[in-house]
Amino acid sequence: MAAPLASKAGSAGTNSKPPFPELDFRSGARVEELNKLIQEFTKHDQREYDDQRALEIHTAKDFIFSMLGMVQKLDQKLPVANEYLLLSGGVREGVVDIDLDELNVYARGTDYDMDFTLLVPALKLHDRNQPVTLDMRHSALCHSWLSLRLFDEGTISKWKDCCTIVDHINGATNYFFSPTKVADWFYDSISIVLSEIQKKPQRGMPKVEKVEKNGTIISIILGVGSSRMLYDIVPVVSFKGWPAVAQSWLMENHFWDGKITEEEVISGFYLVPACSYKGKKDNEWRLSFARSEVQLKKCISSSLMQAYQACKAIIIKLLSRPKAISPYHLRSMMLWACDRLPANYLAQEDYAAHFLLGLIDDLQHCLVNKMCPNYFIPQCNMLEHLSEETVMLHARKLSSVRSDPAEHLRTAIEHVKAANRLTLELQRRGSTTSIPSPQSDGGDANQPDDRLAKKLQQLVTENPGKSISVFINPDDVTRPHFRIDDKFF
């Protein structure tokens, strides 16, 4: 990948030559320069939250949770006490494995400043202490249908209008939970609630700038003070425990062994509303291990994460047409690399350039061989459905990156700097409906907000790169319910 330092030609001081700089063999780029470019990208890509921004983030989050509480009260379909998983980054950033071809294009800086993904359980199966067996007879690997026979009559009665119905020869009727019908119901319910909220606007309430249904995802952009926040809300089915189809994965050695416990990794999984290439959209769900990935992320070195973020920024732009490769594929490759390579090598702080080049090589290898195994279910090839023409087109594009990684890094840096400039310009112009600053009115009424902002800022500072899980009771949206890993705040 990179040329080692040249040895000195001769032992005598007068005959010695200075070592060559470390070079990337393929492109001739200096590894030191690539490291500096990755550091510069990271500096501009990471956002720091002051107290005002922290308060705006909390205001948006509370608005979304209050809205979901009202959705629950419309027809009591959602669980009364629900547990959401809040992830940093939108669906387009690859935080969950959902197809991107049905999503409208949103750009940071132009459409939003910060993005989140919120997994909202429509159904929960949380009382099982053994491997969960799903109905995969009709589905591709990593996918499943979900029969409501697993639930009580009350649940079936609530949700039967969001099911496809299959009548058996013996006269029994089976209701299969439909991801498309659930998403339609969810979008309609959210629209009704937002319409009611906007009839009685309150001081300091976020401005709903956009509500769109993107396939089976509901995307909401809120304007809060000087910030615009994108929430990709995903209706899911939540399970405690571990799926039987992924049981063999637990028998293998992994990079996280000894760093976190198996109980943390296998605490739960989801079905997300995504179909396989040839599956039936109305019935088929995709297995998601987002909760486990939050835990695994804690074991990945900062230099590898920096390389991953930089590589992701490059491929999102370069491989967007036709949409075949998503950032989730790159995330899977990174996890496989963590299993394959020594931990002390991946922990090197000044190896970000090596990791970036390696990720590009890995992605190109996967494309050429049309093979990208799912990390948790390796027998599932996530690139199997692609045509030869598509994979070779993307492989050739990646070849251009590999030939000049420094130039593509500079382009990624310019894009993120441009997005930041757009954000700052909109903040200066005050284009978003403002909420009062914690310092604007004075008086004791603002002190709880100050304390809350400081608390949120503290959580963000002390948990860099971590996703925050939030427990909320829709009948009590007045209290914050932050949860980082298994700790509540």
GROMACS .gro file of C-alpha atoms in nm:
model
  489
    1MET     CA    1   0.000   0.000   0.000
    2ALA     CA    2   0.267   0.249   0.101
    3ALA     CA    3   0.640   0.241   0.033
    4PRO     CA    4   0.854   0.190   0.348
    5LEU     CA    5   1.126   0.429   0.445
    6ALA     CA    6   1.437   0.370   0.237
    7SER     CA    7   1.743   0.245   0.423
    8LYS     CA    8   2.058   0.450   0.426
    9ALA     CA    9   2.300   0.370   0.145
   10GLY     CA   10   2.619   0.303   0.337
   11SER     CA   11   2.726   0.313   0.696
   12ALA     CA   12   2.962   0.607   0.692
   13GLY     CA   13   2.810   0.944   0.780
   14THR     CA   14   2.954   1.112   0.469
   15ASN     CA   15   2.802   0.848   0.238
   16SER     CA   16   2.458   0.832   0.404
   17LYS     CA   17   2.147   0.970   0.233
   18PRO     CA   18   1.838   1.103   0.408
   19PRO     CA   19   1.547   0.858   0.409
   20PHE     CA   20   1.279   0.904   0.145
   21PRO     CA   21   0.944   1.029   0.269
   22GLU     CA   22   0.690   0.749   0.306
   23LEU     CA   23   0.500   0.723  -0.022
   24ASP     CA   24   0.186   0.552  -0.143
   25PHE     CA   25   0.316   0.312  -0.408
   26ARG     CA   26   0.007   0.339  -0.633
   27SER     CA   27  -0.036   0.716  -0.646
   28GLY     CA   28   0.303   0.846  -0.534
   29ALA     CA   29   0.127   1.060  -0.272
   30ARG     CA   30   0.318   1.140   0.045
   31VAL     CA   31   0.161   0.960   0.337
   32GLU     CA   32   0.236   1.257   0.563
   33GLU     CA   33   0.039   1.486   0.331
   34LEU     CA   34  -0.257   1.244   0.322
   35ASN     CA   35  -0.258   1.233   0.702
   36LYS     CA   36  -0.266   1.613   0.718
   37LEU     CA   37  -0.553   1.627   0.467
   38ILE     CA   38  -0.752   1.372   0.668
   39GLN     CA   39  -0.692   1.577   0.984
   40GLU     CA   40  -0.809   1.890   0.806
   41PHE     CA   41  -1.122   1.714   0.682
   42THR     CA   42  -1.195   1.590   1.034
   43LYS     CA   43  -1.153   1.941   1.177
   44HIS     CA   44  -1.410   2.087   0.937
   45ASP     CA   45  -1.643   1.786   0.946
   46GLN     CA   46  -1.677   1.770   1.324
   47ARG     CA   47  -1.912   2.015   1.486
   48GLU     CA   48  -1.866   2.170   1.829
   49TYR     CA   49  -2.176   2.251   2.029
   50ASP     CA   50  -2.193   2.562   2.244
   51ASP     CA   51  -2.469   2.599   2.501
   52GLN     CA   52  -2.703   2.766   2.254
   53ARG     CA   53  -2.661   2.490   1.996
   54ALA     CA   54  -2.700   2.224   2.265
   55LEU     CA   55  -3.029   2.384   2.371
   56GLU     CA   56  -3.146   2.390   2.009
   57ILE     CA   57  -3.063   2.020   1.971
   58HIS     CA   58  -3.256   1.941   2.287
   59THR     CA   59  -3.551   2.157   2.176
   60ALA     CA   60  -3.573   1.971   1.845
   61LYS     CA   61  -3.544   1.633   2.017
   62ASP     CA   62  -3.817   1.719   2.266
   63PHE     CA   63  -4.042   1.839   1.983
   64ILE     CA   64  -3.995   1.510   1.795
   65PHE     CA   65  -4.061   1.301   2.106
   66SER     CA   66  -4.367   1.505   2.201
   67MET     CA   67  -4.495   1.462   1.847
   68LEU     CA   68  -4.449   1.084   1.870
   69GLY     CA   69  -4.633   1.083   2.203
   70MET     CA   70  -4.927   1.251   2.027
   71VAL     CA   71  -4.905   0.996   1.746
   72GLN     CA   72  -4.938   0.721   2.006
   73LYS     CA   73  -5.249   0.884   2.149
   74LEU     CA   74  -5.420   0.907   1.809
   75ASP     CA   75  -5.507   0.537   1.793
   76GLN     CA   76  -5.287   0.373   2.061
   77LYS     CA   77  -5.102   0.168   1.800
   78LEU     CA   78  -4.752   0.255   1.923
   79PRO     CA   79  -4.638   0.104   2.255
   80VAL     CA   80  -4.732   0.329   2.548
   81ALA     CA   81  -4.382   0.325   2.698
   82ASN     CA   82  -4.149   0.309   2.402
   83GLU     CA   83  -3.771   0.297   2.361
   84TYR     CA   84  -3.622   0.482   2.067
   85LEU     CA   85  -3.269   0.456   1.932
   86LEU     CA   86  -3.130   0.794   1.831
   87LEU     CA   87  -2.830   0.778   1.598
   88SER     CA   88  -2.599   1.055   1.485
   89GLY     CA   89  -2.626   1.095   1.109
   90GLY     CA   90  -2.917   1.050   0.871
   91VAL     CA   91  -3.008   0.738   0.675
   92ARG     CA   92  -2.816   0.875   0.377
   93GLU     CA   93  -2.502   0.859   0.593
   94GLY     CA   94  -2.531   0.482   0.618
   95VAL     CA   95  -2.618   0.456   0.986
   96VAL     CA   96  -2.873   0.184   0.900
   97ASP     CA   97  -2.892  -0.055   0.608
   98ILE     CA   98  -3.173   0.097   0.404
   99ASP     CA   99  -3.174   0.142   0.027
  100LEU     CA  100  -3.099   0.498  -0.079
  101ASP     CA  101  -3.255   0.493  -0.427
  102GLU     CA  102  -3.598   0.594  -0.293
  103LEU     CA  103  -3.469   0.887  -0.087
  104ASN     CA  104  -3.476   1.249  -0.195
  105VAL     CA  105  -3.135   1.413  -0.200
  106TYR     CA  106  -3.068   1.644   0.096
  107ALA     CA  107  -2.739   1.829   0.132
  108ARG     CA  108  -2.575   1.946   0.450
  109GLY     CA  109  -2.543   2.322   0.446
  110THR     CA  110  -2.813   2.364   0.183
  111ASP     CA  111  -3.098   2.171   0.348
  112TYR     CA  112  -2.982   2.100   0.703
  113ASP     CA  113  -2.696   2.155   0.948
  114MET     CA  114  -2.722   1.840   1.161
  115ASP     CA  115  -2.881   1.504   1.087
  116PHE     CA  116  -3.013   1.220   1.300
  117THR     CA  117  -3.184   0.886   1.252
  118LEU     CA  118  -3.453   0.783   1.499
  119LEU     CA  119  -3.567   0.420   1.513
  120VAL     CA  120  -3.921   0.406   1.651
  121PRO     CA  121  -4.058   0.062   1.744
  122ALA     CA  122  -4.410   0.005   1.617
  123LEU     CA  123  -4.403  -0.341   1.774
  124LYS     CA  124  -4.181  -0.489   2.046
  125LEU     CA  125  -4.093  -0.848   2.129
  126HIS     CA  126  -3.895  -0.806   2.449
  127ASP     CA  127  -3.973  -1.109   2.662
  128ARG     CA  128  -3.760  -1.378   2.499
  129ASN     CA  129  -3.451  -1.536   2.653
  130GLN     CA  130  -3.361  -1.761   2.361
  131PRO     CA  131  -3.257  -1.703   1.997
  132VAL     CA  132  -3.541  -1.542   1.802
  133THR     CA  133  -3.660  -1.751   1.508
  134LEU     CA  134  -3.810  -1.547   1.225
  135ASP     CA  135  -4.018  -1.651   0.924
  136MET     CA  136  -3.757  -1.643   0.646
  137ARG     CA  137  -3.920  -1.901   0.418
  138HIS     CA  138  -4.037  -1.636   0.172
  139SER     CA  139  -3.736  -1.401   0.195
  140ALA     CA  140  -3.381  -1.350   0.086
  141LEU     CA  141  -3.106  -1.379   0.346
  142CYS     CA  142  -3.104  -1.094   0.601
  143HIS     CA  143  -3.478  -1.044   0.545
  144SER     CA  144  -3.795  -1.176   0.703
  145TRP     CA  145  -4.171  -1.160   0.701
  146LEU     CA  146  -4.338  -1.100   1.037
  147SER     CA  147  -4.658  -1.277   1.131
  148LEU     CA  148  -4.875  -1.118   1.398
  149ARG     CA  149  -4.943  -1.468   1.532
  150LEU     CA  150  -4.649  -1.394   1.762
  151PHE     CA  151  -4.863  -1.129   1.933
  152ASP     CA  152  -5.184  -1.119   2.134
  153GLU     CA  153  -5.532  -1.059   1.992
  154GLY     CA  154  -5.530  -0.697   2.103
  155THR     CA  155  -5.217  -0.625   1.901
  156ILE     CA  156  -5.360  -0.804   1.596
  157SER     CA  157  -5.680  -0.599   1.623
  158LYS     CA  158  -5.484  -0.271   1.640
  159TRP     CA  159  -5.258  -0.344   1.345
  160LYS     CA  160  -5.460  -0.564   1.108
  161ASP     CA  161  -5.521  -0.265   0.876
  162CYS     CA  162  -5.141  -0.242   0.833
  163CYS     CA  163  -5.106  -0.607   0.734
  164THR     CA  164  -5.127  -0.820   0.425
  165ILE     CA  165  -5.365  -1.111   0.474
  166VAL     CA  166  -5.293  -1.469   0.372
  167ASP     CA  167  -5.569  -1.730   0.398
  168HIS     CA  168  -5.456  -2.088   0.444
  169ILE     CA  169  -5.625  -2.401   0.312
  170ASN     CA  170  -5.727  -2.502   0.664
  171GLY     CA  171  -5.928  -2.180   0.692
  172ALA     CA  172  -5.688  -1.995   0.922
  173THR     CA  173  -5.603  -1.634   0.844
  174ASN     CA  174  -5.250  -1.506   0.888
  175TYR     CA  175  -5.172  -1.136   0.916
  176PHE     CA  176  -4.825  -1.032   0.797
  177PHE     CA  177  -4.700  -0.696   0.924
  178SER     CA  178  -4.648  -0.480   0.615
  179PRO     CA  179  -4.354  -0.233   0.613
  180THR     CA  180  -4.510  -0.023   0.338
  181LYS     CA  181  -4.851  -0.001   0.507
  182VAL     CA  182  -4.689   0.076   0.844
  183ALA     CA  183  -4.487   0.356   0.681
  184ASP     CA  184  -4.802   0.495   0.516
  185TRP     CA  185  -4.987   0.490   0.849
  186PHE     CA  186  -4.690   0.651   1.025
  187TYR     CA  187  -4.660   0.931   0.770
  188ASP     CA  188  -5.036   1.002   0.779
  189SER     CA  189  -5.037   1.005   1.161
  190ILE     CA  190  -4.735   1.236   1.183
  191SER     CA  191  -4.896   1.470   0.928
  192ILE     CA  192  -5.217   1.487   1.131
  193VAL     CA  193  -5.028   1.560   1.453
  194LEU     CA  194  -4.806   1.827   1.297
  195SER     CA  195  -5.112   1.994   1.147
  196GLU     CA  196  -5.272   2.009   1.491
  197ILE     CA  197  -4.953   2.140   1.654
  198GLN     CA  198  -4.915   2.415   1.395
  199LYS     CA  199  -5.270   2.537   1.456
  200LYS     CA  200  -5.160   2.642   1.806
  201PRO     CA  201  -4.797   2.751   1.775
  202GLN     CA  202  -4.619   2.817   2.100
  203ARG     CA  203  -4.333   3.050   2.172
  204GLY     CA  204  -4.000   2.881   2.108
  205MET     CA  205  -4.154   2.594   1.911
  206PRO     CA  206  -3.941   2.465   1.620
  207LYS     CA  207  -4.046   2.555   1.270
  208VAL     CA  208  -4.134   2.251   1.060
  209GLU     CA  209  -3.960   2.331   0.733
  210LYS     CA  210  -4.013   1.999   0.555
  211VAL     CA  211  -4.202   1.673   0.606
  212GLU     CA  212  -4.155   1.412   0.336
  213LYS     CA  213  -4.209   1.042   0.297
  214ASN     CA  214  -3.899   0.888   0.141
  215GLY     CA  215  -3.993   0.530   0.062
  216THR     CA  216  -4.062   0.387   0.408
  217ILE     CA  217  -3.882   0.667   0.595
  218ILE     CA  218  -4.033   0.993   0.718
  219SER     CA  219  -3.788   1.283   0.689
  220ILE     CA  220  -3.853   1.596   0.895
  221ILE     CA  221  -3.641   1.911   0.884
  222LEU     CA  222  -3.686   2.145   1.180
  223GLY     CA  223  -3.567   2.502   1.212
  224VAL     CA  224  -3.467   2.577   1.570
  225GLY     CA  225  -3.295   2.908   1.641
  226SER     CA  226  -2.997   2.921   1.408
  227SER     CA  227  -3.001   2.546   1.335
  228ARG     CA  228  -3.175   2.320   1.086
  229MET     CA  229  -3.201   1.959   1.194
  230LEU     CA  230  -3.291   1.660   0.979
  231TYR     CA  231  -3.463   1.369   1.149
  232ASP     CA  232  -3.502   1.050   0.946
  233ILE     CA  233  -3.770   0.862   1.140
  234VAL     CA  234  -3.782   0.488   1.074
  235PRO     CA  235  -4.068   0.265   1.195
  236VAL     CA  236  -3.916  -0.065   1.313
  237VAL     CA  237  -3.993  -0.386   1.497
  238SER     CA  238  -3.778  -0.419   1.808
  239PHE     CA  239  -3.650  -0.747   1.954
  240LYS     CA  240  -3.456  -0.832   2.265
  241GLY     CA  241  -3.204  -1.110   2.224
  242TRP     CA  242  -3.044  -1.233   1.902
  243PRO     CA  243  -3.176  -1.384   1.577
  244ALA     CA  244  -3.111  -1.754   1.525
  245VAL     CA  245  -2.987  -1.686   1.171
  246ALA     CA  246  -2.691  -1.489   1.314
  247GLN     CA  247  -2.612  -1.734   1.593
  248SER     CA  248  -2.304  -1.879   1.420
  249TRP     CA  249  -2.147  -1.530   1.404
  250LEU     CA  250  -2.118  -1.539   1.784
  251MET     CA  251  -1.898  -1.850   1.762
  252GLU     CA  252  -1.623  -1.665   1.572
  253ASN     CA  253  -1.341  -1.451   1.713
  254HIS     CA  254  -1.397  -1.076   1.681
  255PHE     CA  255  -1.203  -0.755   1.738
  256TRP     CA  256  -1.432  -0.654   2.023
  257ASP     CA  257  -1.365  -0.970   2.228
  258GLY     CA  258  -1.250  -0.868   2.575
  259LYS     CA  259  -1.333  -0.500   2.517
  260ILE     CA  260  -1.708  -0.521   2.555
  261THR     CA  261  -1.922  -0.810   2.673
  262GLU     CA  262  -2.122  -1.037   2.448
  263GLU     CA  263  -2.432  -0.932   2.643
  264GLU     CA  264  -2.377  -0.572   2.530
  265VAL     CA  265  -2.339  -0.677   2.167
  266ILE     CA  266  -2.642  -0.906   2.148
  267SER     CA  267  -2.885  -0.706   2.362
  268GLY     CA  268  -3.129  -0.658   2.075
  269PHE     CA  269  -3.191  -0.616   1.703
  270TYR     CA  270  -3.451  -0.466   1.470
  271LEU     CA  271  -3.650  -0.528   1.159
  272VAL     CA  272  -3.635  -0.215   0.941
  273PRO     CA  273  -3.874  -0.145   0.652
  274ALA     CA  274  -3.644  -0.242   0.363
  275CYS     CA  275  -3.688  -0.508   0.100
  276SER     CA  276  -3.440  -0.733  -0.082
  277TYR     CA  277  -3.379  -0.683  -0.452
  278LYS     CA  278  -3.636  -0.945  -0.558
  279GLY     CA  279  -3.848  -0.948  -0.242
  280LYS     CA  280  -4.207  -0.845  -0.189
  281LYS     CA  281  -4.205  -0.485  -0.068
  282ASP     CA  282  -4.538  -0.513   0.111
  283ASN     CA  283  -4.420  -0.800   0.332
  284GLU     CA  284  -4.043  -0.807   0.361
  285TRP     CA  285  -3.839  -0.648   0.642
  286ARG     CA  286  -3.459  -0.631   0.672
  287LEU     CA  287  -3.266  -0.734   0.981
  288SER     CA  288  -3.077  -0.445   1.138
  289PHE     CA  289  -2.810  -0.465   1.406
  290ALA     CA  290  -2.793  -0.091   1.471
  291ARG     CA  291  -2.799  -0.139   1.849
  292SER     CA  292  -2.499  -0.374   1.830
  293GLU     CA  293  -2.313  -0.139   1.594
  294VAL     CA  294  -2.340   0.140   1.852
  295GLN     CA  295  -2.152  -0.085   2.093
  296LEU     CA  296  -1.892  -0.201   1.839
  297LYS     CA  297  -1.816   0.159   1.746
  298LYS     CA  298  -1.667   0.208   2.093
  299CYS     CA  299  -1.391  -0.040   2.002
  300ILE     CA  300  -1.280   0.131   1.678
  301SER     CA  301  -0.976   0.360   1.696
  302SER     CA  302  -1.014   0.731   1.627
  303SER     CA  303  -0.767   0.718   1.335
  304LEU     CA  304  -0.966   0.445   1.162
  305MET     CA  305  -1.289   0.636   1.222
  306GLN     CA  306  -1.134   0.949   1.071
  307ALA     CA  307  -1.029   0.751   0.764
  308TYR     CA  308  -1.378   0.600   0.739
  309GLN     CA  309  -1.548   0.940   0.757
  310ALA     CA  310  -1.315   1.084   0.492
  311CYS     CA  311  -1.363   0.782   0.265
  312LYS     CA  312  -1.739   0.802   0.311
  313ALA     CA  313  -1.740   1.169   0.207
  314ILE     CA  314  -1.553   1.077  -0.109
  315ILE     CA  315  -1.771   0.784  -0.216
  316ILE     CA  316  -2.106   0.954  -0.138
  317LYS     CA  317  -2.027   1.210  -0.409
  318LEU     CA  318  -1.840   0.985  -0.650
  319LEU     CA  319  -2.061   0.674  -0.646
  320SER     CA  320  -2.402   0.840  -0.629
  321ARG     CA  321  -2.508   0.747  -0.985
  322PRO     CA  322  -2.627   0.483  -1.031
  323LYS     CA  323  -2.705   0.422  -0.663
  324ALA     CA  324  -2.545   0.088  -0.590
  325ILE     CA  325  -2.297   0.148  -0.309
  326SER     CA  326  -2.409   0.304   0.017
  327PRO     CA  327  -2.200   0.418   0.314
  328TYR     CA  328  -2.338   0.115   0.499
  329HIS     CA  329  -2.136  -0.111   0.267
  330LEU     CA  330  -1.824   0.082   0.364
  331ARG     CA  331  -1.914   0.049   0.733
  332SER     CA  332  -1.941  -0.329   0.692
  333MET     CA  333  -1.601  -0.342   0.524
  334MET     CA  334  -1.451  -0.144   0.810
  335LEU     CA  335  -1.589  -0.393   1.064
  336TRP     CA  336  -1.446  -0.684   0.864
  337ALA     CA  337  -1.110  -0.505   0.853
  338CYS     CA  338  -1.118  -0.472   1.233
  339ASP     CA  339  -1.160  -0.851   1.257
  340ARG     CA  340  -0.887  -0.916   0.999
  341LEU     CA  341  -0.609  -0.683   1.114
  342PRO     CA  342  -0.412  -0.672   1.443
  343ALA     CA  343  -0.555  -0.438   1.705
  344ASN     CA  344  -0.219  -0.272   1.773
  345TYR     CA  345  -0.187  -0.188   1.401
  346LEU     CA  346  -0.535  -0.032   1.387
  347ALA     CA  347  -0.461   0.166   1.704
  348GLN     CA  348  -0.173   0.361   1.541
  349GLU     CA  349  -0.263   0.729   1.563
  350ASP     CA  350  -0.067   0.836   1.254
  351TYR     CA  351  -0.195   0.560   1.024
  352ALA     CA  352  -0.514   0.731   0.904
  353ALA     CA  353  -0.373   0.758   0.550
  354HIS     CA  354  -0.296   0.384   0.543
  355PHE     CA  355  -0.649   0.310   0.661
  356LEU     CA  356  -0.806   0.538   0.400
  357LEU     CA  357  -0.610   0.376   0.118
  358GLY     CA  358  -0.696   0.033   0.256
  359LEU     CA  359  -1.068   0.110   0.269
  360ILE     CA  360  -1.061   0.226  -0.093
  361ASP     CA  361  -0.875  -0.093  -0.190
  362ASP     CA  362  -1.125  -0.305   0.004
  363LEU     CA  363  -1.423  -0.138  -0.161
  364GLN     CA  364  -1.272  -0.180  -0.506
  365HIS     CA  365  -1.198  -0.546  -0.431
  366CYS     CA  366  -1.559  -0.600  -0.321
  367LEU     CA  367  -1.688  -0.439  -0.640
  368VAL     CA  368  -1.462  -0.631  -0.876
  369ASN     CA  369  -1.564  -0.957  -0.708
  370LYS     CA  370  -1.925  -0.844  -0.656
  371MET     CA  371  -1.901  -0.964  -0.297
  372CYS     CA  372  -1.967  -0.772   0.025
  373PRO     CA  373  -2.073  -1.002   0.313
  374ASN     CA  374  -2.301  -0.864   0.580
  375TYR     CA  375  -2.089  -0.840   0.897
  376PHE     CA  376  -2.342  -1.019   1.120
  377ILE     CA  377  -2.478  -1.265   0.861
  378PRO     CA  378  -2.176  -1.335   0.635
  379GLN     CA  379  -2.368  -1.570   0.409
  380CYS     CA  380  -2.566  -1.266   0.292
  381ASN     CA  381  -2.386  -1.095   0.000
  382MET     CA  382  -2.503  -0.733  -0.010
  383LEU     CA  383  -2.377  -0.679  -0.368
  384GLU     CA  384  -2.519  -0.996  -0.519
  385HIS     CA  385  -2.798  -0.820  -0.710
  386LEU     CA  386  -2.577  -0.568  -0.893
  387SER     CA  387  -2.508  -0.600  -1.264
  388GLU     CA  388  -2.157  -0.651  -1.398
  389GLU     CA  389  -2.179  -0.314  -1.576
  390THR     CA  390  -2.264  -0.130  -1.253
  391VAL     CA  391  -1.989  -0.283  -1.040
  392MET     CA  392  -1.725  -0.225  -1.307
  393LEU     CA  393  -1.837   0.136  -1.355
  394HIS     CA  394  -1.794   0.204  -0.983
  395ALA     CA  395  -1.468   0.009  -0.968
  396ARG     CA  396  -1.327   0.231  -1.244
  397LYS     CA  397  -1.440   0.542  -1.055
  398LEU     CA  398  -1.264   0.416  -0.743
  399SER     CA  399  -0.953   0.354  -0.950
  400SER     CA  400  -0.939   0.727  -1.022
  401VAL     CA  401  -0.955   0.795  -0.646
  402ARG     CA  402  -0.679   0.546  -0.579
  403SER     CA  403  -0.461   0.713  -0.843
  404ASP     CA  404  -0.490   1.056  -0.677
  405PRO     CA  405  -0.628   1.029  -0.321
  406ALA     CA  406  -0.491   1.369  -0.220
  407GLU     CA  407  -0.694   1.550  -0.484
  408HIS     CA  408  -1.015   1.373  -0.386
  409LEU     CA  409  -0.949   1.454  -0.020
  410ARG     CA  410  -0.904   1.821  -0.110
  411THR     CA  411  -1.237   1.810  -0.293
  412ALA     CA  412  -1.406   1.654   0.012
  413ILE     CA  413  -1.256   1.926   0.232
  414GLU     CA  414  -1.386   2.199   0.001
  415HIS     CA  415  -1.734   2.044   0.006
  416VAL     CA  416  -1.750   2.033   0.386
  417LYS     CA  417  -1.609   2.386   0.415
  418ALA     CA  418  -1.869   2.509   0.166
  419ALA     CA  419  -2.145   2.342   0.369
  420ASN     CA  420  -2.016   2.510   0.685
  421ARG     CA  421  -2.007   2.848   0.510
  422LEU     CA  422  -2.368   2.804   0.400
  423THR     CA  423  -2.467   2.723   0.757
  424LEU     CA  424  -2.288   3.030   0.894
  425GLU     CA  425  -2.439   3.252   0.627
  426LEU     CA  426  -2.791   3.134   0.709
  427GLN     CA  427  -2.723   3.188   1.078
  428ARG     CA  428  -2.611   3.544   1.010
  429ARG     CA  429  -2.914   3.617   0.797
  430GLY     CA  430  -3.141   3.464   1.061
  431SER     CA  431  -3.335   3.276   0.794
  432THR     CA  432  -3.472   3.025   1.043
  433THR     CA  433  -3.742   3.105   1.294
  434SER     CA  434  -3.562   3.182   1.616
  435ILE     CA  435  -3.620   3.045   1.959
  436PRO     CA  436  -3.522   3.270   2.248
  437SER     CA  437  -3.160   3.251   2.354
  438PRO     CA  438  -3.113   3.126   2.708
  439GLN     CA  439  -2.972   3.469   2.791
  440SER     CA  440  -3.225   3.678   2.598
  441ASP     CA  441  -3.506   3.730   2.847
  442GLY     CA  442  -3.332   3.714   3.181
  443GLY     CA  443  -3.507   3.592   3.491
  444ASP     CA  444  -3.526   3.260   3.667
  445ALA     CA  445  -3.747   3.098   3.403
  446ASN     CA  446  -3.447   3.042   3.178
  447GLN     CA  447  -3.228   2.871   3.434
  448PRO     CA  448  -3.368   2.518   3.380
  449ASP     CA  449  -3.294   2.555   3.008
  450ASP     CA  450  -2.940   2.670   3.091
  451ARG     CA  451  -2.885   2.369   3.310
  452LEU     CA  452  -3.029   2.138   3.046
  453ALA     CA  453  -2.808   2.287   2.775
  454LYS     CA  454  -2.501   2.244   2.994
  455LYS     CA  455  -2.600   1.887   3.074
  456LEU     CA  456  -2.642   1.802   2.706
  457GLN     CA  457  -2.314   1.973   2.621
  458GLN     CA  458  -2.143   1.767   2.892
  459LEU     CA  459  -2.288   1.443   2.751
  460VAL     CA  460  -2.175   1.531   2.400
  461THR     CA  461  -1.825   1.627   2.519
  462GLU     CA  462  -1.776   1.318   2.734
  463ASN     CA  463  -1.908   1.074   2.473
  464PRO     CA  464  -1.752   1.173   2.140
  465GLY     CA  465  -1.877   0.972   1.846
  466LYS     CA  466  -2.131   0.776   2.051
  467SER     CA  467  -2.495   0.742   1.963
  468ILE     CA  468  -2.748   0.825   2.232
  469SER     CA  469  -3.039   0.597   2.308
  470VAL     CA  470  -3.339   0.773   2.457
  471PHE     CA  471  -3.617   0.623   2.667
  472ILE     CA  472  -3.936   0.822   2.665
  473ASN     CA  473  -4.285   0.776   2.802
  474PRO     CA  474  -4.527   0.964   2.575
  475ASP     CA  475  -4.740   1.045   2.879
  476ASP     CA  476  -4.445   1.225   3.036
  477VAL     CA  477  -4.242   1.427   2.785
  478THR     CA  478  -4.137   1.686   3.043
  479ARG     CA  479  -3.825   1.501   3.161
  480PRO     CA  480  -3.511   1.424   2.962
  481HIS     CA  481  -3.437   1.054   2.928
  482PHE     CA  482  -3.088   1.038   2.782
  483ARG     CA  483  -2.926   0.697   2.776
  484ILE     CA  484  -2.569   0.640   2.662
  485ASP     CA  485  -2.504   0.267   2.655
  486ASP     CA  486  -2.681   0.144   2.971
  487LYS     CA  487  -2.660   0.464   3.176
  488PHE     CA  488  -2.952   0.700   3.214
  489PHE     CA  489  -2.910   1.076   3.261
   0.00000   0.00000   0.00000
